[in-house]
């Protein structure tokens, strides 16, 4: 499909502004459990994402039969004319863009995923795991965009390796590594070994206790908190009023140690060079040394908020691409040593909010919960919950480690590059019956 | 399409193979704080094959020029396993089924949908509100190498809202989903404007209320709370693939073991079923995604673990037959064991009878934050609309009562079950890549004794 020809045809229709994104995706997956591969999958997909505007009237769709694109767009243009105006829409980005050169490690495309799965399983078993489950993904995407004002192409690839290892007491350890560079996964066995070691260390866990604890979060666990929170930094959610970031811009409300970027320029699996209106992506500080610096914007939401786009379109609903946090100067072992009485938590899941506006939430630790006394692991726990407030968590960060890890897990954790994070006074609760 | 699918199937060398074609026509309107933020439309479809030889290979494509390539790769992938793929033996079926729309989706003008949402928006005083109206018509053809051929046409409509009120600096929020399998008769089945106005009023009362007291109380839960509990701590732990560990690295496993059928989980009056055959239910189907006829499943019966939810893979591993729980959320997803409509069967108490002998209690009518661990054992539900009960009477509203409890802890304290029954829609998440499937969950009012509340 010639996107330039298509957009020229569409612009002759009854529309003012258009964004077309043609995406070709070749994706492989291995799923495994109980130490064996359950299923091997392939997806070959091609789609055309379409955004149409006539004045303040907007319409969007994804066309899966791209051979019928012109005919279908003609139909949608007729619908567009009859829609009410979206007074929150201020156009797509008209400024000429200069793009970063995209990076792709082509050797990822030739990697033997079955071999990786077996290495990961063997590594976990070697460290004492009884059962190992997980998933390996390899994603290869060719993406091309054309708008009234800009056009660009990119080709990216990434690999995710998720391994969850169980010991004889059904206690688990987990690693969820993501990368765009083959050098990061030259030794997949070592990733399995890490998960297996956590599982083995866990032994037979004891029922956890309630109270307020210093908690050292593994990058995966903190990634879950960051990933949920970044959705609330979207200008769409700010504008709705249902976000704990609302009315916080320019305010120093979090810990000095907390600096968080949305950074699709960082070379990992969330790397991309343009957003959904062809704005060049960039590194956007959301929180800098505790101060809320930016929300995530498209050109249109930025106009409404009297600022400039951050390259995060979704034209109507801006979205985060990749979380990156600044690191600190201490090792994660040193941070563990700073805990007199507290916990080390590897992973979190099922984060839910009772109050989007203020950030009251709870989430469930898993895949390694260790009780620490005077810097040493005393025992492993089970059955606890973090019941706290997200603003309070971010304002109570005591320190972050110098090591950072590239993590991504399922629908819980965005592609992220994060340190270990030590938080004070985390409220732990548990079932009462 | 059927001819193409037959040709694909005939060209596959395998112990077992299936071909699935799904096409989805959909439309969605989003209104945020009085503004029509987005209108989108989709026409999505593609072909998927699942092939069993020494392993299982799966390929999906929406590119007709790549179908042959995709099938050959899936065939190759199916030969990479270790030769042990148990799959239950089932009868074969050939059938076509569809669901009637009393008010056809294609006849509902976009302008009408927009007007409906704006009308609700204007009626509400809440400063924060997002509404989504989504409809779809799903057309499916499924065939396998054993001779099963199922054609289906499934219309579905769903409505979702989020709302937040602020009273004297106190914020309260609510979000709910209403959905049916059928057409725009959904607007006749639910008075959505009336429901949201009631909800707004309830949130406003709760925003002014005091925090719910801590202590031991009798607890009466509403159908919405019963529904989420049935879904989370009965439906999910009854999914056989979880029990067998196949979801271990994603949605998790189950506290239930394969040999626990018959073990007590709660009081004798507890019956929780999963039933895909309830008319209009959001997760309604007549045949599952492996061509097995749907039926009601008693997951917990008379307080005991009774039956698991199976697709053919889990049934084969456990040496039983599938009970038609295989669902795939899209043309490019594998069929895995899922719920449909999961609910507590009603008892014989009226609401007044449930409440009348409660001396000090809490009525948790609806919920907000909730979560459960990945073996479906430790769970938390926070009340959204809730009231104190004193000497058999519903008293003042209270803010956000918290129930944090284990699965047997909850089911064993069930003391009386109402004769009413309500369902709520949801999108259940599981699988990797994520498969959100349409479900209902529900139940009657239920009373529990001596519950520690926060």
Short mmCIF file of N, CA, C and O in Angstrom, two decimals, chain B residues 337-452:
data_model
loop_
_atom_site.label_atom_id
_atom_site.label_comp_id
_atom_site.label_asym_id
_atom_site.label_seq_id
_atom_site.Cartn_x
_atom_site.Cartn_y
_atom_site.Cartn_z
N UNK B 337 -10.04 -21.81 28.91
CA UNK B 337 -11.19 -22.01 29.82
C UNK B 337 -11.62 -20.67 30.43
O UNK B 337 -10.80 -19.99 31.04
N UNK B 338 -12.88 -20.32 30.26
CA UNK B 338 -13.39 -19.03 30.72
C UNK B 338 -14.77 -19.16 31.36
O UNK B 338 -15.47 -20.14 31.13
N UNK B 339 -15.13 -18.12 32.08
CA UNK B 339 -16.49 -18.03 32.62
C UNK B 339 -17.43 -17.42 31.58
O UNK B 339 -16.99 -16.90 30.56
N UNK B 340 -18.73 -17.47 31.91
CA UNK B 340 -19.74 -16.82 31.07
C UNK B 340 -20.62 -15.95 31.98
O UNK B 340 -20.37 -14.77 32.14
N UNK B 341 -21.62 -16.57 32.63
CA UNK B 341 -22.40 -15.87 33.65
C UNK B 341 -22.23 -16.65 34.96
O UNK B 341 -22.67 -17.79 35.05
N UNK B 342 -21.60 -16.03 35.92
CA UNK B 342 -21.27 -16.72 37.17
C UNK B 342 -22.08 -16.07 38.29
O UNK B 342 -22.02 -14.85 38.46
N UNK B 343 -22.82 -16.89 39.03
CA UNK B 343 -23.70 -16.28 40.03
C UNK B 343 -24.09 -17.24 41.15
O UNK B 343 -24.06 -18.45 40.98
N UNK B 344 -24.41 -16.64 42.28
CA UNK B 344 -24.99 -17.39 43.40
C UNK B 344 -26.43 -17.71 43.05
O UNK B 344 -27.20 -16.80 42.67
N UNK B 345 -26.82 -18.95 43.20
CA UNK B 345 -28.24 -19.27 43.01
C UNK B 345 -29.03 -18.65 44.17
O UNK B 345 -28.59 -18.68 45.32
N UNK B 346 -30.23 -18.15 43.86
CA UNK B 346 -31.03 -17.51 44.91
C UNK B 346 -31.52 -18.51 45.96
O UNK B 346 -31.63 -19.71 45.69
N UNK B 347 -31.80 -17.97 47.16
CA UNK B 347 -32.43 -18.76 48.22
C UNK B 347 -33.87 -18.35 48.35
O UNK B 347 -34.53 -18.07 47.34
N UNK B 348 -34.36 -18.26 49.61
CA UNK B 348 -35.79 -17.96 49.74
C UNK B 348 -36.08 -16.81 50.71
O UNK B 348 -37.20 -16.65 51.17
N UNK B 349 -35.07 -16.01 51.03
CA UNK B 349 -35.29 -14.88 51.95
C UNK B 349 -35.64 -13.61 51.17
O UNK B 349 -35.04 -13.33 50.14
N UNK B 350 -36.57 -12.85 51.72
CA UNK B 350 -36.78 -11.50 51.20
C UNK B 350 -35.68 -10.61 51.80
O UNK B 350 -35.05 -10.98 52.80
N UNK B 351 -35.48 -9.44 51.22
CA UNK B 351 -34.48 -8.52 51.75
C UNK B 351 -34.80 -8.15 53.21
O UNK B 351 -33.92 -8.10 54.06
N UNK B 352 -36.10 -7.92 53.48
CA UNK B 352 -36.52 -7.56 54.84
C UNK B 352 -36.17 -8.68 55.82
O UNK B 352 -35.73 -8.43 56.94
N UNK B 353 -36.38 -9.92 55.40
CA UNK B 353 -36.07 -11.05 56.28
C UNK B 353 -34.56 -11.15 56.54
O UNK B 353 -34.13 -11.55 57.63
N UNK B 354 -33.77 -10.82 55.54
CA UNK B 354 -32.31 -10.87 55.73
C UNK B 354 -31.86 -9.86 56.79
O UNK B 354 -30.94 -10.11 57.56
N UNK B 355 -32.51 -8.73 56.79
CA UNK B 355 -32.07 -7.61 57.63
C UNK B 355 -32.71 -7.64 59.02
O UNK B 355 -32.11 -7.20 60.01
N UNK B 356 -33.91 -8.23 59.14
CA UNK B 356 -34.73 -8.00 60.34
C UNK B 356 -34.10 -8.51 61.64
O UNK B 356 -34.32 -7.93 62.69
N UNK B 357 -33.31 -9.59 61.59
CA UNK B 357 -32.73 -10.02 62.87
C UNK B 357 -31.24 -9.68 62.98
O UNK B 357 -30.50 -10.30 63.74
N UNK B 358 -30.81 -8.69 62.22
CA UNK B 358 -29.43 -8.20 62.36
C UNK B 358 -29.42 -7.09 63.42
O UNK B 358 -30.09 -6.08 63.26
N UNK B 359 -28.67 -7.33 64.49
CA UNK B 359 -28.64 -6.34 65.57
C UNK B 359 -27.70 -5.19 65.20
O UNK B 359 -28.08 -4.03 65.21
N UNK B 360 -26.44 -5.54 64.90
CA UNK B 360 -25.48 -4.53 64.43
C UNK B 360 -24.85 -5.05 63.14
O UNK B 360 -24.18 -6.09 63.17
N UNK B 361 -25.09 -4.38 62.07
CA UNK B 361 -24.57 -4.90 60.81
C UNK B 361 -24.23 -3.81 59.82
O UNK B 361 -24.41 -2.62 60.08
N UNK B 362 -23.71 -4.25 58.70
CA UNK B 362 -23.39 -3.35 57.60
C UNK B 362 -24.04 -3.91 56.34
O UNK B 362 -23.97 -5.13 56.08
N UNK B 363 -24.67 -3.04 55.59
CA UNK B 363 -25.24 -3.41 54.30
C UNK B 363 -24.33 -2.83 53.23
O UNK B 363 -24.28 -1.63 53.03
N UNK B 364 -23.56 -3.71 52.57
CA UNK B 364 -22.66 -3.29 51.49
C UNK B 364 -23.40 -3.54 50.17
O UNK B 364 -23.43 -4.64 49.66
N UNK B 365 -24.03 -2.48 49.69
CA UNK B 365 -24.89 -2.64 48.51
C UNK B 365 -24.08 -2.80 47.22
O UNK B 365 -24.45 -3.55 46.33
N UNK B 366 -22.98 -2.07 47.14
CA UNK B 366 -22.17 -2.13 45.92
C UNK B 366 -20.70 -1.97 46.32
O UNK B 366 -20.40 -1.72 47.48
N UNK B 367 -19.80 -2.15 45.35
CA UNK B 367 -18.37 -2.13 45.71
C UNK B 367 -17.60 -1.17 44.82
O UNK B 367 -18.02 -0.83 43.72
N UNK B 368 -16.44 -0.77 45.29
CA UNK B 368 -15.53 0.05 44.49
C UNK B 368 -14.22 -0.73 44.34
O UNK B 368 -14.19 -1.71 43.60
N UNK B 369 -13.16 -0.38 45.07
CA UNK B 369 -11.90 -1.13 44.94
C UNK B 369 -12.10 -2.59 45.33
O UNK B 369 -12.80 -2.90 46.29
N UNK B 370 -11.47 -3.48 44.58
CA UNK B 370 -11.44 -4.89 44.97
C UNK B 370 -10.19 -5.51 44.36
O UNK B 370 -9.65 -5.00 43.38
N UNK B 371 -9.72 -6.59 44.95
CA UNK B 371 -8.69 -7.40 44.32
C UNK B 371 -8.59 -8.74 45.02
O UNK B 371 -9.20 -8.96 46.07
N UNK B 372 -7.86 -9.65 44.42
CA UNK B 372 -7.73 -11.00 44.95
C UNK B 372 -6.38 -11.54 44.53
O UNK B 372 -5.86 -11.17 43.47
N UNK B 373 -5.80 -12.40 45.35
CA UNK B 373 -4.47 -12.90 45.01
C UNK B 373 -4.54 -13.89 43.85
O UNK B 373 -5.62 -14.26 43.38
N UNK B 374 -3.38 -14.31 43.38
CA UNK B 374 -3.36 -15.06 42.12
C UNK B 374 -3.68 -16.55 42.30
O UNK B 374 -3.69 -17.29 41.32
N UNK B 375 -3.95 -17.00 43.54
CA UNK B 375 -4.54 -18.33 43.69
C UNK B 375 -6.01 -18.22 44.11
O UNK B 375 -6.64 -19.19 44.46
N UNK B 376 -6.50 -17.00 44.14
CA UNK B 376 -7.92 -16.73 44.38
C UNK B 376 -8.34 -17.11 45.80
O UNK B 376 -9.38 -17.75 46.00
N UNK B 377 -7.49 -16.72 46.75
CA UNK B 377 -7.74 -17.11 48.13
C UNK B 377 -7.95 -15.89 49.03
O UNK B 377 -8.88 -15.87 49.82
N UNK B 378 -7.07 -14.91 48.95
CA UNK B 378 -7.18 -13.70 49.77
C UNK B 378 -7.76 -12.57 48.94
O UNK B 378 -7.19 -12.20 47.92
N UNK B 379 -8.87 -12.02 49.39
CA UNK B 379 -9.55 -11.02 48.58
C UNK B 379 -9.99 -9.83 49.42
O UNK B 379 -10.10 -9.94 50.64
N UNK B 380 -10.24 -8.72 48.72
CA UNK B 380 -10.66 -7.49 49.40
C UNK B 380 -11.78 -6.84 48.59
O UNK B 380 -11.68 -6.76 47.36
N UNK B 381 -12.82 -6.40 49.27
CA UNK B 381 -13.90 -5.66 48.64
C UNK B 381 -14.18 -4.43 49.49
O UNK B 381 -14.37 -4.54 50.70
N UNK B 382 -14.20 -3.27 48.86
CA UNK B 382 -14.49 -2.02 49.56
C UNK B 382 -15.87 -1.55 49.12
O UNK B 382 -16.15 -1.44 47.92
N UNK B 383 -16.74 -1.29 50.08
CA UNK B 383 -18.10 -0.88 49.77
C UNK B 383 -18.14 0.49 49.12
O UNK B 383 -17.39 1.40 49.50
N UNK B 384 -19.03 0.64 48.14
CA UNK B 384 -19.23 1.95 47.50
C UNK B 384 -20.46 2.62 48.11
O UNK B 384 -20.36 3.68 48.69
N UNK B 385 -21.62 1.99 47.97
CA UNK B 385 -22.81 2.45 48.67
C UNK B 385 -23.03 1.48 49.83
O UNK B 385 -23.20 0.28 49.62
N UNK B 386 -23.03 2.00 51.04
CA UNK B 386 -23.13 1.11 52.20
C UNK B 386 -23.84 1.83 53.34
O UNK B 386 -23.82 3.07 53.42
N UNK B 387 -24.47 1.04 54.20
CA UNK B 387 -25.26 1.59 55.31
C UNK B 387 -25.03 0.77 56.56
O UNK B 387 -24.73 -0.43 56.49
N UNK B 388 -25.25 1.40 57.69
CA UNK B 388 -25.29 0.66 58.95
C UNK B 388 -26.65 -0.03 59.06
O UNK B 388 -27.66 0.49 58.57
N UNK B 389 -26.66 -1.20 59.70
CA UNK B 389 -27.92 -1.85 60.06
C UNK B 389 -27.96 -1.89 61.59
O UNK B 389 -27.00 -2.35 62.23
N UNK B 390 -29.05 -1.40 62.16
CA UNK B 390 -29.21 -1.44 63.62
C UNK B 390 -30.59 -1.99 63.95
O UNK B 390 -31.61 -1.47 63.47
N UNK B 391 -30.59 -3.04 64.76
CA UNK B 391 -31.85 -3.65 65.20
C UNK B 391 -32.83 -3.88 64.04
O UNK B 391 -34.01 -3.52 64.13
N UNK B 392 -32.32 -4.45 62.98
CA UNK B 392 -33.17 -4.84 61.86
C UNK B 392 -33.57 -3.73 60.92
O UNK B 392 -34.40 -3.93 60.03
N UNK B 393 -32.97 -2.55 61.10
CA UNK B 393 -33.33 -1.42 60.22
C UNK B 393 -32.10 -0.84 59.53
O UNK B 393 -31.03 -0.72 60.14
N UNK B 394 -32.28 -0.49 58.27
CA UNK B 394 -31.20 0.18 57.54
C UNK B 394 -31.10 1.61 58.04
O UNK B 394 -32.09 2.35 58.04
N UNK B 395 -29.90 2.00 58.48
CA UNK B 395 -29.71 3.35 59.05
C UNK B 395 -28.87 4.21 58.11
O UNK B 395 -28.97 4.08 56.92
N UNK B 396 -27.99 5.03 58.69
CA UNK B 396 -27.29 6.04 57.90
C UNK B 396 -26.21 5.42 56.99
O UNK B 396 -25.68 4.36 57.30
N UNK B 397 -25.90 6.12 55.88
CA UNK B 397 -24.83 5.64 55.00
C UNK B 397 -23.47 5.70 55.69
O UNK B 397 -23.26 6.56 56.56
N UNK B 398 -22.59 4.80 55.34
CA UNK B 398 -21.22 4.82 55.85
C UNK B 398 -20.26 4.74 54.68
O UNK B 398 -20.58 4.19 53.62
N UNK B 399 -19.07 5.28 54.91
CA UNK B 399 -18.10 5.39 53.82
C UNK B 399 -17.15 4.20 53.78
O UNK B 399 -16.53 3.85 54.79
N UNK B 400 -17.07 3.59 52.65
CA UNK B 400 -16.04 2.61 52.28
C UNK B 400 -15.74 1.53 53.34
O UNK B 400 -14.59 1.42 53.80
N UNK B 401 -16.72 0.73 53.72
CA UNK B 401 -16.41 -0.42 54.58
C UNK B 401 -15.51 -1.39 53.84
O UNK B 401 -15.64 -1.56 52.62
N UNK B 402 -14.58 -2.01 54.56
CA UNK B 402 -13.60 -2.89 53.92
C UNK B 402 -13.76 -4.32 54.45
O UNK B 402 -13.75 -4.55 55.66
N UNK B 403 -13.91 -5.25 53.53
CA UNK B 403 -13.93 -6.67 53.86
C UNK B 403 -12.67 -7.29 53.25
O UNK B 403 -12.48 -7.24 52.04
N UNK B 404 -11.82 -7.85 54.09
CA UNK B 404 -10.61 -8.51 53.61
C UNK B 404 -10.67 -9.92 54.15
O UNK B 404 -10.58 -10.15 55.36
N UNK B 405 -10.80 -10.93 53.28
CA UNK B 405 -11.18 -12.25 53.76
C UNK B 405 -10.68 -13.34 52.82
O UNK B 405 -10.42 -13.08 51.64
N UNK B 406 -10.57 -14.56 53.36
CA UNK B 406 -10.18 -15.69 52.51
C UNK B 406 -11.42 -16.28 51.83
O UNK B 406 -12.55 -16.02 52.26
N UNK B 407 -11.20 -17.10 50.84
CA UNK B 407 -12.33 -17.69 50.12
C UNK B 407 -13.16 -18.61 51.04
O UNK B 407 -14.38 -18.39 51.16
N UNK B 408 -12.58 -19.59 51.71
CA UNK B 408 -13.42 -20.39 52.61
C UNK B 408 -13.98 -19.57 53.77
O UNK B 408 -15.09 -19.85 54.24
N UNK B 409 -13.23 -18.56 54.21
CA UNK B 409 -13.73 -17.67 55.26
C UNK B 409 -15.02 -17.01 54.84
O UNK B 409 -15.97 -16.92 55.63
N UNK B 410 -15.10 -16.57 53.60
CA UNK B 410 -16.32 -15.92 53.12
C UNK B 410 -17.45 -16.94 52.97
O UNK B 410 -18.54 -16.76 53.54
N UNK B 411 -17.21 -17.99 52.21
CA UNK B 411 -18.32 -18.89 51.86
C UNK B 411 -18.85 -19.63 53.09
O UNK B 411 -20.02 -20.02 53.14
N UNK B 412 -17.99 -19.84 54.10
CA UNK B 412 -18.45 -20.57 55.29
C UNK B 412 -19.31 -19.69 56.19
O UNK B 412 -20.03 -20.21 57.05
N UNK B 413 -19.25 -18.37 56.03
CA UNK B 413 -20.05 -17.48 56.88
C UNK B 413 -21.38 -17.10 56.22
O UNK B 413 -22.10 -16.26 56.76
N UNK B 414 -21.66 -17.67 55.07
CA UNK B 414 -22.94 -17.36 54.43
C UNK B 414 -24.06 -18.02 55.24
O UNK B 414 -24.07 -19.23 55.45
N UNK B 415 -24.99 -17.19 55.66
CA UNK B 415 -25.99 -17.61 56.65
C UNK B 415 -27.40 -17.65 56.05
O UNK B 415 -28.23 -18.47 56.44
N UNK B 416 -27.66 -16.77 55.10
CA UNK B 416 -28.98 -16.73 54.48
C UNK B 416 -28.85 -16.08 53.11
O UNK B 416 -28.05 -15.17 52.92
N UNK B 417 -29.67 -16.58 52.18
CA UNK B 417 -29.56 -16.09 50.80
C UNK B 417 -30.92 -15.60 50.32
O UNK B 417 -31.94 -16.28 50.49
N UNK B 418 -30.91 -14.43 49.71
CA UNK B 418 -32.15 -13.81 49.25
C UNK B 418 -32.75 -14.52 48.05
O UNK B 418 -32.09 -15.31 47.38
N UNK B 419 -34.01 -14.18 47.79
CA UNK B 419 -34.68 -14.82 46.64
C UNK B 419 -34.62 -13.94 45.39
O UNK B 419 -35.14 -14.31 44.35
N UNK B 420 -34.01 -12.76 45.51
CA UNK B 420 -33.86 -11.89 44.35
C UNK B 420 -32.66 -12.34 43.52
O UNK B 420 -31.88 -13.19 43.96
N UNK B 421 -32.51 -11.80 42.34
CA UNK B 421 -31.36 -12.15 41.49
C UNK B 421 -31.12 -11.02 40.49
O UNK B 421 -32.02 -10.65 39.75
N UNK B 422 -29.90 -10.49 40.52
CA UNK B 422 -29.54 -9.43 39.56
C UNK B 422 -28.19 -9.77 38.95
O UNK B 422 -27.34 -10.40 39.59
N UNK B 423 -28.00 -9.31 37.72
CA UNK B 423 -26.73 -9.54 37.03
C UNK B 423 -26.08 -8.21 36.64
O UNK B 423 -26.78 -7.25 36.33
N UNK B 424 -24.77 -8.21 36.63
CA UNK B 424 -24.01 -7.05 36.16
C UNK B 424 -22.99 -7.52 35.13
O UNK B 424 -22.49 -8.65 35.22
N UNK B 425 -22.70 -6.65 34.17
CA UNK B 425 -21.78 -7.03 33.10
C UNK B 425 -20.34 -6.72 33.50
O UNK B 425 -20.08 -5.84 34.32
N UNK B 426 -19.43 -7.45 32.91
CA UNK B 426 -18.01 -7.17 33.13
C UNK B 426 -17.20 -7.66 31.95
O UNK B 426 -17.70 -8.39 31.09
N UNK B 427 -15.95 -7.23 31.92
CA UNK B 427 -15.01 -7.75 30.95
C UNK B 427 -13.94 -8.49 31.72
O UNK B 427 -13.17 -7.87 32.45
N UNK B 428 -13.94 -9.79 31.59
CA UNK B 428 -13.03 -10.63 32.39
C UNK B 428 -11.69 -10.74 31.68
O UNK B 428 -11.63 -11.07 30.50
N UNK B 429 -10.61 -10.48 32.42
CA UNK B 429 -9.28 -10.53 31.82
C UNK B 429 -8.53 -11.80 32.17
O UNK B 429 -8.52 -12.22 33.32
N UNK B 430 -7.92 -12.39 31.19
CA UNK B 430 -7.12 -13.60 31.41
C UNK B 430 -6.37 -13.86 30.10
O UNK B 430 -6.71 -13.32 29.06
N UNK B 431 -5.39 -14.75 30.16
CA UNK B 431 -4.69 -15.13 28.94
C UNK B 431 -3.52 -14.22 28.63
O UNK B 431 -3.36 -13.16 29.23
N UNK B 432 -2.68 -14.66 27.71
CA UNK B 432 -1.52 -13.88 27.29
C UNK B 432 -1.23 -14.24 25.84
O UNK B 432 -0.84 -15.36 25.57
N UNK B 433 -1.49 -13.27 24.90
CA UNK B 433 -1.93 -11.90 25.11
C UNK B 433 -3.32 -11.86 25.76
O UNK B 433 -4.09 -12.80 25.65
N UNK B 434 -3.57 -10.74 26.42
CA UNK B 434 -4.79 -10.57 27.19
C UNK B 434 -6.02 -10.86 26.33
O UNK B 434 -6.12 -10.47 25.18
N UNK B 435 -6.95 -11.60 26.94
CA UNK B 435 -8.23 -11.86 26.30
C UNK B 435 -9.34 -11.34 27.21
O UNK B 435 -9.70 -12.00 28.18
N UNK B 436 -9.88 -10.18 26.92
CA UNK B 436 -11.02 -9.67 27.68
C UNK B 436 -12.30 -10.27 27.10
O UNK B 436 -12.61 -10.04 25.93
N UNK B 437 -13.02 -11.05 27.90
CA UNK B 437 -14.27 -11.62 27.38
C UNK B 437 -15.47 -11.05 28.15
O UNK B 437 -15.38 -10.72 29.32
N UNK B 438 -16.58 -10.98 27.44
CA UNK B 438 -17.81 -10.42 28.00
C UNK B 438 -18.44 -11.44 28.95
O UNK B 438 -18.64 -12.59 28.57
N UNK B 439 -18.76 -10.99 30.14
CA UNK B 439 -19.38 -11.89 31.13
C UNK B 439 -20.47 -11.14 31.89
O UNK B 439 -20.51 -9.91 31.91
N UNK B 440 -21.33 -11.91 32.48
CA UNK B 440 -22.21 -11.42 33.53
C UNK B 440 -21.76 -12.03 34.85
O UNK B 440 -21.16 -13.13 34.87
N UNK B 441 -22.08 -11.37 35.93
CA UNK B 441 -21.86 -11.94 37.26
C UNK B 441 -22.98 -11.41 38.15
O UNK B 441 -23.49 -10.32 37.91
N UNK B 442 -23.36 -12.19 39.13
CA UNK B 442 -24.48 -11.70 39.92
C UNK B 442 -24.86 -12.61 41.06
O UNK B 442 -24.11 -13.49 41.48
N UNK B 443 -26.05 -12.37 41.54
CA UNK B 443 -26.56 -13.13 42.67
C UNK B 443 -27.67 -12.38 43.36
O UNK B 443 -28.09 -11.31 42.90
N UNK B 444 -28.14 -12.91 44.44
CA UNK B 444 -29.13 -12.24 45.27
C UNK B 444 -28.44 -11.48 46.40
O UNK B 444 -27.21 -11.46 46.48
N UNK B 445 -29.22 -10.86 47.28
CA UNK B 445 -28.67 -10.36 48.54
C UNK B 445 -28.26 -11.57 49.39
O UNK B 445 -28.95 -12.59 49.37
N UNK B 446 -27.18 -11.41 50.11
CA UNK B 446 -26.65 -12.53 50.92
C UNK B 446 -26.27 -11.99 52.30
O UNK B 446 -25.70 -10.90 52.41
N UNK B 447 -26.58 -12.78 53.33
CA UNK B 447 -26.23 -12.37 54.70
C UNK B 447 -25.10 -13.25 55.24
O UNK B 447 -25.11 -14.48 55.04
N UNK B 448 -24.15 -12.61 55.90
CA UNK B 448 -23.04 -13.34 56.54
C UNK B 448 -22.97 -12.89 57.99
O UNK B 448 -23.21 -11.72 58.31
N UNK B 449 -22.60 -13.79 58.87
CA UNK B 449 -22.56 -13.48 60.30
C UNK B 449 -21.13 -13.24 60.79
O UNK B 449 -20.19 -13.90 60.31
N UNK B 450 -21.02 -12.35 61.74
CA UNK B 450 -19.76 -12.13 62.48
C UNK B 450 -18.54 -11.91 61.57
O UNK B 450 -17.58 -12.66 61.62
N UNK B 451 -18.64 -10.89 60.79
CA UNK B 451 -17.55 -10.58 59.86
C UNK B 451 -16.73 -9.42 60.41
O UNK B 451 -17.30 -8.42 60.85
N UNK B 452 -15.40 -9.57 60.35
CA UNK B 452 -14.55 -8.48 60.80
C UNK B 452 -14.46 -7.44 59.67
O UNK B 452 -14.02 -7.76 58.57
#
